[in-house]
CSV table of C-alpha atoms in Angstrom, one decimal:
chain,number,residue,atom,x,y,z
A,129,MET,CA,-28.0,-17.9,3.5
A,130,ASN,CA,-28.8,-16.1,1.0
A,131,GLY,CA,-27.8,-15.2,-2.3
A,132,ALA,CA,-24.0,-14.6,-2.1
A,133,GLY,CA,-23.3,-18.0,-0.1
A,134,PRO,CA,-22.9,-18.3,3.9
A,135,ALA,CA,-22.9,-15.4,6.6
A,136,LEU,CA,-19.7,-14.3,7.2
A,137,ALA,CA,-19.5,-15.2,10.6
A,138,GLU,CA,-20.3,-19.2,9.6
A,139,LEU,CA,-17.4,-18.4,7.1
A,140,LEU,CA,-15.3,-17.6,10.0
A,141,GLU,CA,-16.5,-20.9,11.8
A,142,GLY,CA,-15.4,-23.2,8.9
A,143,LEU,CA,-11.6,-21.1,9.1
A,144,SER,CA,-11.2,-21.6,12.4
A,145,ARG,CA,-12.1,-25.4,11.8
A,146,GLN,CA,-10.1,-25.9,9.2
A,147,ALA,CA,-6.6,-24.0,10.5
A,148,ALA,CA,-7.2,-26.1,13.4
A,149,LEU,CA,-6.5,-29.3,11.2
A,150,PRO,CA,-2.9,-30.8,11.1
A,151,GLY,CA,-0.9,-29.7,8.3
A,152,ASP,CA,-1.0,-32.5,6.3
A,153,GLN,CA,-5.3,-32.2,6.3
A,154,ALA,CA,-4.2,-28.6,4.8
A,155,ARG,CA,-6.5,-26.7,2.4
A,156,SER,CA,-6.7,-24.2,0.6
A,157,LEU,CA,-9.3,-21.0,1.9
A,158,PRO,CA,-13.3,-21.8,0.5
A,159,PRO,CA,-13.4,-19.8,-2.6
A,160,ALA,CA,-15.1,-17.2,-1.2
A,161,PHE,CA,-12.5,-15.6,1.0
A,162,TYR,CA,-10.6,-14.2,-2.5
A,163,TRP,CA,-14.4,-12.0,-4.1
A,164,ARG,CA,-16.5,-11.1,-1.5
A,165,PRO,CA,-16.7,-7.4,-0.3
A,166,ASP,CA,-17.5,-8.5,3.4
A,167,VAL,CA,-14.4,-10.5,3.9
A,168,TRP,CA,-12.1,-7.5,2.4
A,169,ALA,CA,-13.6,-5.5,5.0
A,170,LEU,CA,-12.7,-7.7,7.9
A,171,GLU,CA,-9.2,-8.5,6.5
A,172,GLN,CA,-8.6,-4.5,6.3
A,173,GLU,CA,-9.8,-3.6,9.7
A,174,ARG,CA,-8.3,-7.3,11.2
A,175,ILE,CA,-4.8,-6.8,9.0
A,176,PHE,CA,-4.3,-3.4,7.4
A,177,ARG,CA,-5.2,-0.8,9.7
A,178,ARG,CA,-4.0,-2.3,12.7
A,179,GLU,CA,-0.2,-3.6,12.3
A,180,TRP,CA,2.8,-1.7,10.2
A,181,LEU,CA,3.2,-3.2,7.0
A,182,CYS,CA,6.2,-3.2,5.6
A,183,VAL,CA,6.2,-0.7,2.0
A,184,ALA,CA,9.7,-0.6,0.8
A,185,HIS,CA,13.0,-2.1,1.6
A,186,VAL,CA,16.0,0.3,2.4
A,187,ASP,CA,17.2,-0.5,-0.5
A,188,GLN,CA,15.2,0.2,-2.8
A,189,LEU,CA,15.6,3.8,-1.3
A,190,ARG,CA,19.2,4.2,-0.8
A,191,THR,CA,19.7,7.7,-1.9
A,192,PRO,CA,18.3,11.1,-1.0
A,193,GLY,CA,15.4,11.7,-3.2
A,194,ASP,CA,14.9,8.3,-4.0
A,195,TRP,CA,11.1,7.7,-3.3
A,196,ARG,CA,8.2,5.0,-3.9
A,197,ALA,CA,5.0,5.3,-4.3
A,198,VAL,CA,2.1,2.2,-3.0
A,199,GLU,CA,-1.2,1.6,-2.3
A,200,ILE,CA,-2.1,-0.8,0.8
A,201,ALA,CA,-5.6,-1.3,1.0
A,202,GLY,CA,-7.2,1.5,-1.3
A,203,GLU,CA,-4.8,3.6,1.0
A,204,PRO,CA,-2.2,5.5,-1.1
A,205,LEU,CA,1.0,5.9,0.3
A,206,VAL,CA,4.5,7.9,-0.1
A,207,VAL,CA,7.4,6.9,1.2
A,208,THR,CA,11.2,9.1,0.5
A,209,ARG,CA,14.4,9.7,1.5
A,210,ASP,CA,15.1,13.1,2.5
A,211,ARG,CA,19.0,15.1,2.1
A,212,ALA,CA,19.8,14.4,5.5
A,213,GLY,CA,18.7,10.1,4.4
A,214,GLU,CA,16.5,10.1,6.5
A,215,LEU,CA,13.1,8.1,5.7
A,216,HIS,CA,9.7,9.4,5.4
A,217,ALA,CA,5.8,8.2,4.9
A,218,LEU,CA,3.2,10.4,4.2
A,219,SER,CA,-0.6,8.7,3.6
């Protein structure tokens, strides 16, 4: 262990054990999962950069010219609806 707490592998092992518990024994994540940069980097790699993510509902971009700017995992995105009604995203 270093000054930042347990190693990432140790945290993940504990999370796996906790996830295997019955629902009535569920607990919140240990505090380190909310602030550690290595956990955030792992989430970006395994969640945000691996899967499709919803950035807006079609109702938020109903008419041509509508747009929405968002940031997900530090990546700025712009979603627009063009004159023909098609949706486009720019990263």
